[in-house]
Short mmCIF file of C-alpha atoms and ligand atoms in Angstrom, two decimals:
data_model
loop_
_atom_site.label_atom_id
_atom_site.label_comp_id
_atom_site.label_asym_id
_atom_site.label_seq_id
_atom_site.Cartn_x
_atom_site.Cartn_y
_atom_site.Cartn_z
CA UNK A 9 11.32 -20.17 -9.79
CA UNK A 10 12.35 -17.71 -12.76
CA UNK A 11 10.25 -14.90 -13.28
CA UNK A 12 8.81 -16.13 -16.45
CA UNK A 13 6.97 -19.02 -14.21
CA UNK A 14 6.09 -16.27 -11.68
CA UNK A 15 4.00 -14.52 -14.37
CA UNK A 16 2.70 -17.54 -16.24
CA UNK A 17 1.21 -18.53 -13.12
CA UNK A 18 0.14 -14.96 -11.97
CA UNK A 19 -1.94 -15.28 -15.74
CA UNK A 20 -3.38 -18.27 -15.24
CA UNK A 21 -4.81 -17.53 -11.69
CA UNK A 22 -6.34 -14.09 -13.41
CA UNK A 23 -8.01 -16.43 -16.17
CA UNK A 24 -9.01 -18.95 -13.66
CA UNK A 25 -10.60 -16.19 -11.16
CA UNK A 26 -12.42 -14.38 -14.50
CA UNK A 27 -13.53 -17.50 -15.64
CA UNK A 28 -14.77 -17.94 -12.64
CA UNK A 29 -16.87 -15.18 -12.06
CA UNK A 30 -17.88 -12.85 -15.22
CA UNK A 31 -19.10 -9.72 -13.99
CA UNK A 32 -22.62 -10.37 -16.27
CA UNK A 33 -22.25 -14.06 -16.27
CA UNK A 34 -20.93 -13.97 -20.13
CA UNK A 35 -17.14 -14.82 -20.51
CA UNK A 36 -15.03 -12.12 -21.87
CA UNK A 37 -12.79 -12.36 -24.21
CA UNK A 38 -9.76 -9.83 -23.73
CA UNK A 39 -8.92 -7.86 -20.05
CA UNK A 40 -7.04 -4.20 -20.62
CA UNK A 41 -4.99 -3.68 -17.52
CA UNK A 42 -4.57 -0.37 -17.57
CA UNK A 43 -3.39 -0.26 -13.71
CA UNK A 44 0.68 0.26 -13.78
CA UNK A 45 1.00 -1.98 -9.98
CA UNK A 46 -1.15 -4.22 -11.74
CA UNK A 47 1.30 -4.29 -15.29
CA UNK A 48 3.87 -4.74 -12.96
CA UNK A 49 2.39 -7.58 -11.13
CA UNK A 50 1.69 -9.35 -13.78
CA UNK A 51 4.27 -8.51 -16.36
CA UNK A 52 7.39 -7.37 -14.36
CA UNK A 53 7.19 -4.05 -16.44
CA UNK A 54 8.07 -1.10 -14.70
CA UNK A 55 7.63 1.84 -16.88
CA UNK A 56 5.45 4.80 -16.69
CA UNK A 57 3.26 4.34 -19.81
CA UNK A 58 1.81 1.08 -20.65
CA UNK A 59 -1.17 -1.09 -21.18
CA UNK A 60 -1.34 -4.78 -21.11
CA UNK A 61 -4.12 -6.87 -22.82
CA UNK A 62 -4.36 -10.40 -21.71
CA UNK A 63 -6.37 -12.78 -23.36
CA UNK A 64 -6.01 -17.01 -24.18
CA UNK A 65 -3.45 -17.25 -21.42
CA UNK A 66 -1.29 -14.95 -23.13
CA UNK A 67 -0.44 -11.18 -22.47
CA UNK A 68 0.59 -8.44 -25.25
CA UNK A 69 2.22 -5.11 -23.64
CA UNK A 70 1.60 -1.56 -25.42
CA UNK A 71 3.80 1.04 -24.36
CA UNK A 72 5.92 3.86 -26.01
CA UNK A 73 9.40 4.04 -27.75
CA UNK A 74 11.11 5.31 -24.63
CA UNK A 75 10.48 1.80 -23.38
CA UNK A 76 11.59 -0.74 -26.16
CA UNK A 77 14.64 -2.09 -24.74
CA UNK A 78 13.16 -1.84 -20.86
CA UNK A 79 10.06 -3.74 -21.87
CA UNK A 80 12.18 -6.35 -23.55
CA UNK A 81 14.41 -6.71 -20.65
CA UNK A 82 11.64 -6.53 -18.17
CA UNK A 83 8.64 -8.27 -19.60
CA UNK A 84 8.10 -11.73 -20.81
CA UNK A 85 5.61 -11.29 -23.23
CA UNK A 86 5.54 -9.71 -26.23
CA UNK A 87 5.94 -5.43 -26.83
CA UNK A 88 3.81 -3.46 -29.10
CA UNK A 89 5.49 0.23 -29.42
CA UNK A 90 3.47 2.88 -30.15
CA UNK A 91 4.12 6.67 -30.89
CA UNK A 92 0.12 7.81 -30.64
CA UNK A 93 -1.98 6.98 -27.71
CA UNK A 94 -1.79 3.14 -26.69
CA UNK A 95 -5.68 2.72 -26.59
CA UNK A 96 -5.67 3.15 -30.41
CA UNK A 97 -2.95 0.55 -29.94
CA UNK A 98 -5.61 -1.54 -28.17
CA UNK A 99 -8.10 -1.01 -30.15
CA UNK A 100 -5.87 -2.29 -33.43
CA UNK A 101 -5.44 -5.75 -31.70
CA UNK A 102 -9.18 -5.48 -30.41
CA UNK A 103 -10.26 -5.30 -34.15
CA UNK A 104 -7.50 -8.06 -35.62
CA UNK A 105 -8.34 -10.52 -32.69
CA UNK A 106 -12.28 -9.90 -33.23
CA UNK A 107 -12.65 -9.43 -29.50
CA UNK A 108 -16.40 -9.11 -28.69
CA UNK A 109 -16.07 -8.38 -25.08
CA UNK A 110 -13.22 -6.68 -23.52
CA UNK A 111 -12.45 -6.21 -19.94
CA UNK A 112 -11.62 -2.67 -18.45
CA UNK A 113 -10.26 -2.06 -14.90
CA UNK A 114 -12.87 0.67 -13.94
CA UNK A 115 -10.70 1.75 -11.21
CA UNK A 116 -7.77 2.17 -12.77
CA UNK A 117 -8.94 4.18 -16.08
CA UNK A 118 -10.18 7.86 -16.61
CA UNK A 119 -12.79 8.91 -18.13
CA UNK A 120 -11.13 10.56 -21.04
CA UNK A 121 -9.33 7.13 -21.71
CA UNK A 122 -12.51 5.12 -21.34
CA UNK A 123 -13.90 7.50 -23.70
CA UNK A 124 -11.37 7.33 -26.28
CA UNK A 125 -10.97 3.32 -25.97
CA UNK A 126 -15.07 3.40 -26.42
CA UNK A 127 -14.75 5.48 -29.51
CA UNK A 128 -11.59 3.58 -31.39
CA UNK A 129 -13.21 0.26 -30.54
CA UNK A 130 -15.22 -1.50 -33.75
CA UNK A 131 -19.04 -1.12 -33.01
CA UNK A 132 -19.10 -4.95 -32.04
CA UNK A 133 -17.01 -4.91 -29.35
CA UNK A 134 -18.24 -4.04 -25.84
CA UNK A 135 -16.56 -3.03 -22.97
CA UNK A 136 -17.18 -4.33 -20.06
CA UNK A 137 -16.41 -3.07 -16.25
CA UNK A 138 -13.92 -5.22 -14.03
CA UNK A 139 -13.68 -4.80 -10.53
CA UNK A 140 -10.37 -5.61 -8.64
CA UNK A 141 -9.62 -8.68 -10.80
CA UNK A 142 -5.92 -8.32 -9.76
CA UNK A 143 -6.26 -6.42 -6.75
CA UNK A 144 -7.91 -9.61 -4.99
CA UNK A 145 -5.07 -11.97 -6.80
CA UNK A 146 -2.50 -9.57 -5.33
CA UNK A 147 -3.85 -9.99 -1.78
CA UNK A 148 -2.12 -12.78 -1.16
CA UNK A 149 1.46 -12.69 -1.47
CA UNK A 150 4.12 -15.20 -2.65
CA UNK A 151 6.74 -16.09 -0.23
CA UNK A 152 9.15 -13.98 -2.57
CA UNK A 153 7.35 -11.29 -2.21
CA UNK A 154 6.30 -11.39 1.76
CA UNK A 155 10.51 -11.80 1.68
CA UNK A 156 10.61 -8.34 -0.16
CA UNK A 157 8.06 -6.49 2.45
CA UNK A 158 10.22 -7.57 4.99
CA UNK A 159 13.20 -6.35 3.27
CA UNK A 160 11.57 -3.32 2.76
CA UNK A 161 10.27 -3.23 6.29
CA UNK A 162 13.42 -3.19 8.17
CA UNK A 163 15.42 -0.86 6.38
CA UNK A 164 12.54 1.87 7.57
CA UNK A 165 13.45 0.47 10.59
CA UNK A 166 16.68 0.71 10.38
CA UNK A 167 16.31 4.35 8.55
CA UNK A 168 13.90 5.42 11.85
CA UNK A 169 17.18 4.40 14.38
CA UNK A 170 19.67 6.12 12.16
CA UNK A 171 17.33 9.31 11.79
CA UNK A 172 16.66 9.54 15.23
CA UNK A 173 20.33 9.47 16.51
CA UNK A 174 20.59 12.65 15.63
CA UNK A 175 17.15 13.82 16.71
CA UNK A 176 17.60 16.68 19.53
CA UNK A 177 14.55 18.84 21.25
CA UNK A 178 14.99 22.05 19.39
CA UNK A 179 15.24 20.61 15.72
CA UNK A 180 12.14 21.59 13.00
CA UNK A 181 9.89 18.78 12.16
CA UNK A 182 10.94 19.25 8.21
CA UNK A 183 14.61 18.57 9.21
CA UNK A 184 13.74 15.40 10.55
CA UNK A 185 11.67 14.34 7.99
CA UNK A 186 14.36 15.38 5.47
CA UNK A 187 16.82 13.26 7.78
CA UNK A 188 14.58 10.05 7.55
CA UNK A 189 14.06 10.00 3.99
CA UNK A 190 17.83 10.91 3.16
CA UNK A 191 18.63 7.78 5.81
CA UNK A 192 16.04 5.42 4.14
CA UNK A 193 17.69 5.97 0.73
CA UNK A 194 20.99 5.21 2.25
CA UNK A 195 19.86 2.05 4.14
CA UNK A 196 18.53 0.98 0.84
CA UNK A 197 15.12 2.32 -0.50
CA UNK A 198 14.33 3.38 -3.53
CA UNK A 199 11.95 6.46 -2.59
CA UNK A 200 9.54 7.20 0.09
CA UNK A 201 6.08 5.21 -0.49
CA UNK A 202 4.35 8.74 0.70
CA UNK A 203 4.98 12.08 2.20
CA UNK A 204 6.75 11.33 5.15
CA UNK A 205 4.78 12.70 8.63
CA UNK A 206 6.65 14.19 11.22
CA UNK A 207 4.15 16.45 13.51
CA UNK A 208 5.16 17.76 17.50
CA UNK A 209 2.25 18.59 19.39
CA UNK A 210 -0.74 20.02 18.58
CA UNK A 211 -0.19 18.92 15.32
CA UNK A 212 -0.33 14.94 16.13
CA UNK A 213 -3.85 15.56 16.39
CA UNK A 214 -3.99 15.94 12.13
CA UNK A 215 -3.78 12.13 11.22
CA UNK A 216 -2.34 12.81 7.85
CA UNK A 217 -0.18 16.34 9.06
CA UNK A 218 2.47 17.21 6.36
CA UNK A 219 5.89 18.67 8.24
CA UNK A 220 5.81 22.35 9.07
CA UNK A 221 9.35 24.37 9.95
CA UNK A 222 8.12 24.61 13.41
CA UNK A 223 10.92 23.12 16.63
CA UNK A 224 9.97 20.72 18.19
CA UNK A 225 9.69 21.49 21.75
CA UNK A 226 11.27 19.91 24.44
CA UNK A 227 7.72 18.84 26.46
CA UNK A 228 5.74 17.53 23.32
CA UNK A 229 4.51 14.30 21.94
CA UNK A 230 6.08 13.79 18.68
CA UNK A 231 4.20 11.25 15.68
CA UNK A 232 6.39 9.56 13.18
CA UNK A 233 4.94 7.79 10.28
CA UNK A 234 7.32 6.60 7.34
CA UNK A 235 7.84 4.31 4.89
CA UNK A 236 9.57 3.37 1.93
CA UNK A 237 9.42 1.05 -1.77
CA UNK A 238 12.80 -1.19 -2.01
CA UNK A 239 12.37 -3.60 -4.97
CA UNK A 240 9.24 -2.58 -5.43
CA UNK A 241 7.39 -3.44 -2.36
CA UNK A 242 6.42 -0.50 0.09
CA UNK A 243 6.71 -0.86 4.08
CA UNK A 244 4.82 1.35 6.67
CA UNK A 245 5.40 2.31 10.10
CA UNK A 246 4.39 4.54 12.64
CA UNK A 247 5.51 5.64 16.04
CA UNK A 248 4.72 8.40 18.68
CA UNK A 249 7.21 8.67 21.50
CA UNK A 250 7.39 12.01 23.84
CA UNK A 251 10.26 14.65 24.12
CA UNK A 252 10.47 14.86 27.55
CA UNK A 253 8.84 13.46 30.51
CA UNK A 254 5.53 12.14 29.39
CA UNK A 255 2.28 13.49 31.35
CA UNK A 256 -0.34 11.55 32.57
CA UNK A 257 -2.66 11.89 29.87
CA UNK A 258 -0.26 10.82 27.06
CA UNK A 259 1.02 7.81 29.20
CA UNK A 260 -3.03 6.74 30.17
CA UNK A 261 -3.52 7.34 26.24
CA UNK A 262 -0.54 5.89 24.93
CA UNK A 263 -1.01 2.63 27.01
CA UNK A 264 -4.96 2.48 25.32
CA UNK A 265 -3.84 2.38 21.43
CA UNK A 266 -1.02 -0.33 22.20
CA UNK A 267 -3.72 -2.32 23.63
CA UNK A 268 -6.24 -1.78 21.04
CA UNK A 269 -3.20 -2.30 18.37
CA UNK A 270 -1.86 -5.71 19.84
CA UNK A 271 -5.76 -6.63 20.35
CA UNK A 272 -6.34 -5.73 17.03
CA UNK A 273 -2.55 -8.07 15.75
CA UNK A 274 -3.73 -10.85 18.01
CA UNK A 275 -7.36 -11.13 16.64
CA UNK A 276 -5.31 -11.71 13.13
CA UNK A 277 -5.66 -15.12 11.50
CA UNK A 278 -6.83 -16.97 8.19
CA UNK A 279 -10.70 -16.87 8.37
CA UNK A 280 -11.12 -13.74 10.17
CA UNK A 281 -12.53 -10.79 8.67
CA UNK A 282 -10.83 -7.67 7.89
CA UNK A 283 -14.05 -5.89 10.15
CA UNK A 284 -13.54 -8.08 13.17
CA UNK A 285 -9.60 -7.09 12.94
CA UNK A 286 -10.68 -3.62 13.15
CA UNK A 287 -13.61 -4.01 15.91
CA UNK A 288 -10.63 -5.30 18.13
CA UNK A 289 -8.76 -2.35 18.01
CA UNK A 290 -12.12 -0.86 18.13
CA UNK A 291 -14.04 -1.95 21.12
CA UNK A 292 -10.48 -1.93 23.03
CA UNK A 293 -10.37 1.86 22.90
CA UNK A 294 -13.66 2.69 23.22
CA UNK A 295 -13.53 0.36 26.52
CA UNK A 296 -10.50 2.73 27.27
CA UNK A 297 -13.03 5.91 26.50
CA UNK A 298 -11.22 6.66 23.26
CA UNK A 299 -13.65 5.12 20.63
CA UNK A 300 -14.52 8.63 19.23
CA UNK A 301 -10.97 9.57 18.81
CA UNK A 302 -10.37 6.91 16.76
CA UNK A 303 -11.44 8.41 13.29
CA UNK A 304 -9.75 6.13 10.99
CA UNK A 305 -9.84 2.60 10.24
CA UNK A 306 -7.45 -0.10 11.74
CA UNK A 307 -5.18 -0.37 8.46
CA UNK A 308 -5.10 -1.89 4.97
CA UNK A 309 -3.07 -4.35 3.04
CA UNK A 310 0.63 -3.03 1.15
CA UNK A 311 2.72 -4.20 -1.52
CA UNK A 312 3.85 -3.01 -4.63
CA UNK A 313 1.40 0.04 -3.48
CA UNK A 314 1.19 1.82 -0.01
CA UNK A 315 -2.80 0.91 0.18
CA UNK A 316 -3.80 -1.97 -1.25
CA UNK A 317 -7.07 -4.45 -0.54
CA UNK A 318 -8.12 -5.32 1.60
CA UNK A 319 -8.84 -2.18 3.83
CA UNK A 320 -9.00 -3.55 7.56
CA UNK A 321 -12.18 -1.19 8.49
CA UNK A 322 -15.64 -1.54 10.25
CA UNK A 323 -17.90 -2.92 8.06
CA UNK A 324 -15.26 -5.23 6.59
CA UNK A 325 -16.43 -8.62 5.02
CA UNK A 326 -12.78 -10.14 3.30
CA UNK A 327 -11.72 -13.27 5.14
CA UNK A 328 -7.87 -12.77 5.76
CA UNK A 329 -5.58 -15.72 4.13
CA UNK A 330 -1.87 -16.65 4.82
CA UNK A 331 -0.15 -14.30 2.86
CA UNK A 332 -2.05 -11.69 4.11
CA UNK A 333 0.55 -8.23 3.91
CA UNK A 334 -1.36 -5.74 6.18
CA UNK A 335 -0.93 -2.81 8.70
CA UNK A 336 -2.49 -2.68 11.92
CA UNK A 337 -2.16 1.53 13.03
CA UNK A 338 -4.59 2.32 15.20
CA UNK A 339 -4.99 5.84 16.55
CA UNK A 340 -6.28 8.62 18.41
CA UNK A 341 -6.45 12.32 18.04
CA UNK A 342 -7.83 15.09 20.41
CA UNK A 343 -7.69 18.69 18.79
CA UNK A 344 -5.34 21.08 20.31
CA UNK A 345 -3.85 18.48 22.11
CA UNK A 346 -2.04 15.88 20.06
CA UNK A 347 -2.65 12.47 18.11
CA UNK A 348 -1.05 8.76 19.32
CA UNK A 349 -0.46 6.36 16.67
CA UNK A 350 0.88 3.08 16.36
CA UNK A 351 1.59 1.31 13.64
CA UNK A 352 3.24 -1.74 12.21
CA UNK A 353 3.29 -4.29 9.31
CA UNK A 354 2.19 -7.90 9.57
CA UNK A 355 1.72 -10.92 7.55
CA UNK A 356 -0.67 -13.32 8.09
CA UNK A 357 0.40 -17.28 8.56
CA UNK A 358 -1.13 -20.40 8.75
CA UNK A 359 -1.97 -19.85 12.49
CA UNK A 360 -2.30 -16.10 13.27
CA UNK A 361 0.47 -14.00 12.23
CA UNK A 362 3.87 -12.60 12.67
CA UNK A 363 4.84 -8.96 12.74
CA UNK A 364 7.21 -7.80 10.81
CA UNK A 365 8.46 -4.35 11.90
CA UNK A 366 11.26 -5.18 14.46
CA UNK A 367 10.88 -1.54 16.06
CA UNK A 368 9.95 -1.88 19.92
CA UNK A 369 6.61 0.05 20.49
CA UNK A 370 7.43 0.55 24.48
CA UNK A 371 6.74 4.27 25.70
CA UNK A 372 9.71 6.35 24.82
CA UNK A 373 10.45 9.56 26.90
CA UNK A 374 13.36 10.98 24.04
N1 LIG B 22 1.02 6.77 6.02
C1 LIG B 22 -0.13 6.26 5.45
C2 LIG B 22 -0.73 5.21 6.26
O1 LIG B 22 -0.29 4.93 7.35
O2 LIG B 22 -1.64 4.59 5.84
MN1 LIG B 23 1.75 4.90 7.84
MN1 LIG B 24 -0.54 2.72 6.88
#
C-alpha cells in the first residue's frame, strides 16, 4: 500500500468514527488537529509547527515557511504556509469554507491557542470540544506499523546487550545511562522516547528516578528502564537484575512481579478489558503480599508516542483489539530498600498475544 492509501483510509475511518458519534449529537463540519502524533498519523508530516483541518474527506495542512518543501515531500494533501500564527491561518479557511461547527482536540490545545482560535473565528462559527478522536483510531495498529514497534523494540534490546557488556560494579549510574542511549543510536534509533532510568539501590524504590553520579555498588539491585523512537514508533522496556549475589528478599520479590507480569501478559486477549489486564498483575502480587507496593498501573499502549490509550489501569473499561501495542511493567517499590520492575512490549492477536521484547526476564545475578 503507498502511503497516500494509508492516509486516505486513516481519513475516512476519522469521518466514519465522527460521524458516528458527535460529541452533542450535531455533525460538525471541520476537525483542527492540532496534536503533532496525531498530524503525523494522519498526514505523514513530521515537523514541529503545524495544524491540520480535515473536513469532506479531505485534509488542508498549515504550517510555517521553514516547512514548504518538507510538507510537500511528506504530506499528501495540500500546504498552506503561513508567516503569523497558523490559527489565523485556520480561521481564514474557517471563514471562506463557512464552517459552522469546528472540531478542536481539547487535549492537545492550550488555552492561549483556544483563545486566540475563539477570537479570529467569525461570530457564527462554534467550536466544539473533541475527545481522543484519533487517539482511539490510533489504538489499533496496522500491520506496518506493529512491524515498526517491533523494529523499534529490538534494537533497545539489542542497545540493553551492547550497553551492558561493558557494565562493571563500580561504574556511576549516569555512565550507563549515557552508554545505553549512545548504543541505541548506534543500533539504529533515532532518540530516546524518554529520560532513560538507571537507579542502584535505594534508589529503585523512585519509580520514575532520573540517573544520579553515584557507583553502583557491587551488592545492589540495579533497575533499567529504556526505550527508544526508530521510524517513528517508540519501544519500552524495563529490567531489574542484581550486582552480586541476590538476597532473599529480592529473589522472594523478584519471583512475585514476574508472576504478576506474565499473569497480567497471559490474561491479554481481544475482548478483555484494559482493568482486568491490570487486576491480574494486581491480585497476583497482592496474593504475594506486595499489592501496596505496587503504586502504578500495569502499563499503557505506545506508538508514535511513549504513552498512548489505552492506559492498562484499575478501573479500566477499553476492550483490547488485535492490534493492540501495549506494555505490561508491573512493579514494586519499598523505600530505602529498592524498586523491582518488569517490563515488556506486547501486541495483541487474534487469540491472546505475542510479546515482543526478545530480552529474557530470568533473575540475573551480574
Ligand atoms: N519509562 C516510562 C514507562 O515505562 O512508562
Ligand atoms: Mn518504561
Ligand atoms: Mn512503560
Amino acid at each position: 500500500v503507498s502511503d497516500n492509501a494509508v492516509f486516505a483510509e486513516r481519513l475516512k475511518a476519522l469521518s466514519a468514527a465522527l460521524a458516528a458519534a458527535p460529541p452533542d449529537r450535531r455533525p460538525l463540519d471541520a476537525l483542527l488537529i492540532s496534536g503533532l502524533p496525531n498530524i503525523r498519523y494522519l498526514s505523514g508530516f513530521t515537523g514541529s509547527n503545524a495544524l491540520l483541518l480535515v473536513a469532506g474527506g479531505s485534509a488542508t495542512l498549515l504550517t510555517d515557511p521553514r516547512y514548504t518543501l518538507q510538507a510537500a515531500k511528506q504530506s499528501p494533501f495540500p500546504a498552506r504556509i503561513g508567516k503569523g500564527p497558523l490559527v489565523s491561518l485556520a480561521a481564514d479557511l474557517v471563514k471562506r469554507r463557512k464552517f459552522k461547527r469546528l472540531g478542536v482536540e481539547r487535549n492537545r490545545i492550550s488555552f492561549e491557542t483556544w483563545a486566540a482560535l475563539e477570537s479570529a473565528l467569525p461570530a457564527g462559527c462554534k467550536m466544539v470540544p473533541v475527545t481522543n478522536a484519533v487517539e482511539d483510531l490510533r489504538m489499533v495498529k496496522s500491520a506496518e506499523e506493529t512491524a515498526l514497534i517491533r523494529d523499534s523494540v529490538e534494537t533497545n534490546s539489542r542497545a540493553f546487550r551492547r550497553a551492558m557488556k561493558g557494565f562493571r560494579a563500580g561504574m556511576r549510574e549516569n555512565e550507563l545511562a549515557a552508554e545505553i542511549d549512545y548504543q541505541a543510536r548506534r543500533a539504529g534509533a533515532e532518540s530516546p522516547a524518554f529520560e532513560t532510568i538507571v537507579a542502584a539501590g535505594e534508589r529503585s524504590a523512585f519509580p520514575h528516578a532520573r540517573p544520579t553520579g553515584e557507583k553502583i555498588g557491587s551488592k545492589t539491585m540495579l533497575l533499567i528502564d529504556m526505550g527508544s523512537f526508530q521510524a517513528g514508533y517508540a519501544s519500552d522496556m524495563t529490567r531489574t537484575l542484581f550486582v552480586g549475589k541476590a538476597s532473599k528478599r529480592f529473589k522472594q520479590a523478584y519471583r512475585a512481579v514476574l508472576e504478576a507480569q506474565l499473569a497480567a501478559i497471559d490474561r491479554v486477549r481481544p475482548g478483555v478489558t484494559s482493568g482486568e489486564v491490570d487486576s491480574a498483575a494486581r491480585s497476583a502480587l497482592t496474593k504475594a503480599g506486595h499489592g501496596a507496593a505496587f503504586v502504578h498501573s500495569t502499563g499503557h499502549g505506545l506508538g508514535l508516542e511513549i504513552h498512548e490509550q489505552p492506559r492498562i489501569g484499575d478501573k479500566g473499561t477499553v476492550a483490547l483489539q488485535a492490534g493492540f501495542v501495549i506494555t505490561i511493567e508491573p512493579g514494586v517499590y519499598f523505600e530505602g530498600w529498592g524498586g523491582i520492575r518488569i517490563e515488556d512490549t506486547v501486541v495483541v492477536t487474534e487469540t491472546g498475544c505475542e510479546v515482543l521484547t526478545p530480552t529474557p526476564k530470568d533473575l540475573v545475578e551480574w
